[in-house]
Amino acid sequence: MEAAAKQSRSNRQLMKKLAVVALLMFVFAWGLIPLYRVVCEVTGLNNVVKADSLDEAAPATAAAHDVEMTFDATVQAGLPWQVRPLQTRLKVKPGQFVQVEYEITNASGQRVVGQAIPRYLPAAAAEYVKKLECFCFRQQAFAPGETRRFPVVFVVDKRLPASIDSITLAYTVFDVPGNAGAGS
């Protein structure tokens, strides 16, 4: 009887320690999100820049021409997301700030969490599209049936080569497994 009680206490202590470790891991991961944003702004990683870091006086090698921007979205097969850009085409002048919106709906009857990943066509255009605000910067949680609109604010760099006269910005939305019950 005493051995069973001792084993039970030992199991409870182990469970408490595991719960503390899991909580610390969650807090650490949650704290990395703002740090990742800062690292991206400083290094230009993922085409993230601060608004005040854009050089309006950058050499305009191809700035004289407008760029035809196309906006699109896809969803990983079998997921309940409905994603659509509110504008599908837009003429953009390099060096000017642009804002477009995407609408995302959770078409399921349960809470879901997703992450959007951007892609550019042609791929070489990625380094010239500088996003200042984007729903792709963090995971998004949606209640059952919830619909929200998200702005995407960007500027096309004035150094865009003249050979690129059209750019497609498309997002693919993926499910984030195991986060359907987590807050966002």
mmCIF file with all atom_site columns, N, CA and C in Angstrom, residues 1-16:
data_model
loop_
_atom_site.group_PDB
_atom_site.id
_atom_site.type_symbol
_atom_site.label_atom_id
_atom_site.label_alt_id
_atom_site.label_comp_id
_atom_site.label_asym_id
_atom_site.label_entity_id
_atom_site.label_seq_id
_atom_site.pdbx_PDB_ins_code
_atom_site.Cartn_x
_atom_site.Cartn_y
_atom_site.Cartn_z
_atom_site.occupancy
_atom_site.B_iso_or_equiv
_atom_site.pdbx_formal_charge
_atom_site.auth_seq_id
_atom_site.auth_comp_id
_atom_site.auth_asym_id
_atom_site.auth_atom_id
_atom_site.pdbx_PDB_model_num
ATOM 1  N N  . MET A 1 1  ? 0.824 -1.193 0.000   1.00 0.00 ? 1  MET A N  1
ATOM 2  C CA . MET A 1 1  ? 0.000 0.000  0.000   1.00 0.00 ? 1  MET A CA 1
ATOM 3  C C  . MET A 1 1  ? 0.874 1.265  0.000   1.00 0.00 ? 1  MET A C  1
ATOM 4  N N  . GLU A 1 2  ? 1.911 1.234  0.841   1.00 0.00 ? 2  GLU A N  1
ATOM 5  C CA . GLU A 1 2  ? 2.793 2.394  0.929   1.00 0.00 ? 2  GLU A CA 1
ATOM 6  C C  . GLU A 1 2  ? 3.563 2.588  -0.374  1.00 0.00 ? 2  GLU A C  1
ATOM 7  N N  . ALA A 1 3  ? 3.948 1.521  -1.031  1.00 0.00 ? 3  ALA A N  1
ATOM 8  C CA . ALA A 1 3  ? 4.665 1.612  -2.303  1.00 0.00 ? 3  ALA A CA 1
ATOM 9  C C  . ALA A 1 3  ? 3.775 2.208  -3.382  1.00 0.00 ? 3  ALA A C  1
ATOM 10 N N  . ALA A 1 4  ? 2.494 1.844  -3.363  1.00 0.00 ? 4  ALA A N  1
ATOM 11 C CA . ALA A 1 4  ? 1.554 2.397  -4.342  1.00 0.00 ? 4  ALA A CA 1
ATOM 12 C C  . ALA A 1 4  ? 1.359 3.882  -4.115  1.00 0.00 ? 4  ALA A C  1
ATOM 13 N N  . ALA A 1 5  ? 1.266 4.315  -2.863  1.00 0.00 ? 5  ALA A N  1
ATOM 14 C CA . ALA A 1 5  ? 1.111 5.734  -2.537  1.00 0.00 ? 5  ALA A CA 1
ATOM 15 C C  . ALA A 1 5  ? 2.357 6.502  -2.954  1.00 0.00 ? 5  ALA A C  1
ATOM 16 N N  . LYS A 1 6  ? 3.535 5.911  -2.714  1.00 0.00 ? 6  LYS A N  1
ATOM 17 C CA . LYS A 1 6  ? 4.785 6.546  -3.100  1.00 0.00 ? 6  LYS A CA 1
ATOM 18 C C  . LYS A 1 6  ? 4.872 6.678  -4.624  1.00 0.00 ? 6  LYS A C  1
ATOM 19 N N  . GLN A 1 7  ? 4.463 5.631  -5.341  1.00 0.00 ? 7  GLN A N  1
ATOM 20 C CA . GLN A 1 7  ? 4.439 5.657  -6.805  1.00 0.00 ? 7  GLN A CA 1
ATOM 21 C C  . GLN A 1 7  ? 3.467 6.715  -7.304  1.00 0.00 ? 7  GLN A C  1
ATOM 22 N N  . SER A 1 8  ? 2.314 6.824  -6.671  1.00 0.00 ? 8  SER A N  1
ATOM 23 C CA . SER A 1 8  ? 1.302 7.821  -7.059  1.00 0.00 ? 8  SER A CA 1
ATOM 24 C C  . SER A 1 8  ? 1.847 9.240  -6.879  1.00 0.00 ? 8  SER A C  1
ATOM 25 N N  . ARG A 1 9  ? 2.519 9.497  -5.739  1.00 0.00 ? 9  ARG A N  1
ATOM 26 C CA . ARG A 1 9  ? 3.128 10.819 -5.508  1.00 0.00 ? 9  ARG A CA 1
ATOM 27 C C  . ARG A 1 9  ? 4.196 11.105 -6.556  1.00 0.00 ? 9  ARG A C  1
ATOM 28 N N  . SER A 1 10 ? 4.982 10.100 -6.854  1.00 0.00 ? 10 SER A N  1
ATOM 29 C CA . SER A 1 10 ? 6.038 10.248 -7.862  1.00 0.00 ? 10 SER A CA 1
ATOM 30 C C  . SER A 1 10 ? 5.434 10.560 -9.233  1.00 0.00 ? 10 SER A C  1
ATOM 31 N N  . ASN A 1 11 ? 4.345 9.894  -9.576  1.00 0.00 ? 11 ASN A N  1
ATOM 32 C CA . ASN A 1 11 ? 3.661 10.160 -10.853 1.00 0.00 ? 11 ASN A CA 1
ATOM 33 C C  . ASN A 1 11 ? 3.097 11.571 -10.902 1.00 0.00 ? 11 ASN A C  1
ATOM 34 N N  . ARG A 1 12 ? 2.503 12.026 -9.795  1.00 0.00 ? 12 ARG A N  1
ATOM 35 C CA . ARG A 1 12 ? 1.948 13.396 -9.748  1.00 0.00 ? 12 ARG A CA 1
ATOM 36 C C  . ARG A 1 12 ? 3.066 14.429 -9.901  1.00 0.00 ? 12 ARG A C  1
ATOM 37 N N  . GLN A 1 13 ? 4.204 14.196 -9.235  1.00 0.00 ? 13 GLN A N  1
ATOM 38 C CA . GLN A 1 13 ? 5.328 15.126 -9.356  1.00 0.00 ? 13 GLN A CA 1
ATOM 39 C C  . GLN A 1 13 ? 5.841 15.164 -10.785 1.00 0.00 ? 13 GLN A C  1
ATOM 40 N N  . LEU A 1 14 ? 5.935 14.014 -11.417 1.00 0.00 ? 14 LEU A N  1
ATOM 41 C CA . LEU A 1 14 ? 6.384 13.958 -12.801 1.00 0.00 ? 14 LEU A CA 1
ATOM 42 C C  . LEU A 1 14 ? 5.410 14.697 -13.713 1.00 0.00 ? 14 LEU A C  1
ATOM 43 N N  . MET A 1 15 ? 4.125 14.511 -13.513 1.00 0.00 ? 15 MET A N  1
ATOM 44 C CA . MET A 1 15 ? 3.109 15.196 -14.331 1.00 0.00 ? 15 MET A CA 1
ATOM 45 C C  . MET A 1 15 ? 3.191 16.715 -14.142 1.00 0.00 ? 15 MET A C  1
ATOM 46 N N  . LYS A 1 16 ? 3.405 17.151 -12.902 1.00 0.00 ? 16 LYS A N  1
ATOM 47 C CA . LYS A 1 16 ? 3.540 18.588 -12.646 1.00 0.00 ? 16 LYS A CA 1
ATOM 48 C C  . LYS A 1 16 ? 4.762 19.151 -13.375 1.00 0.00 ? 16 LYS A C  1
#
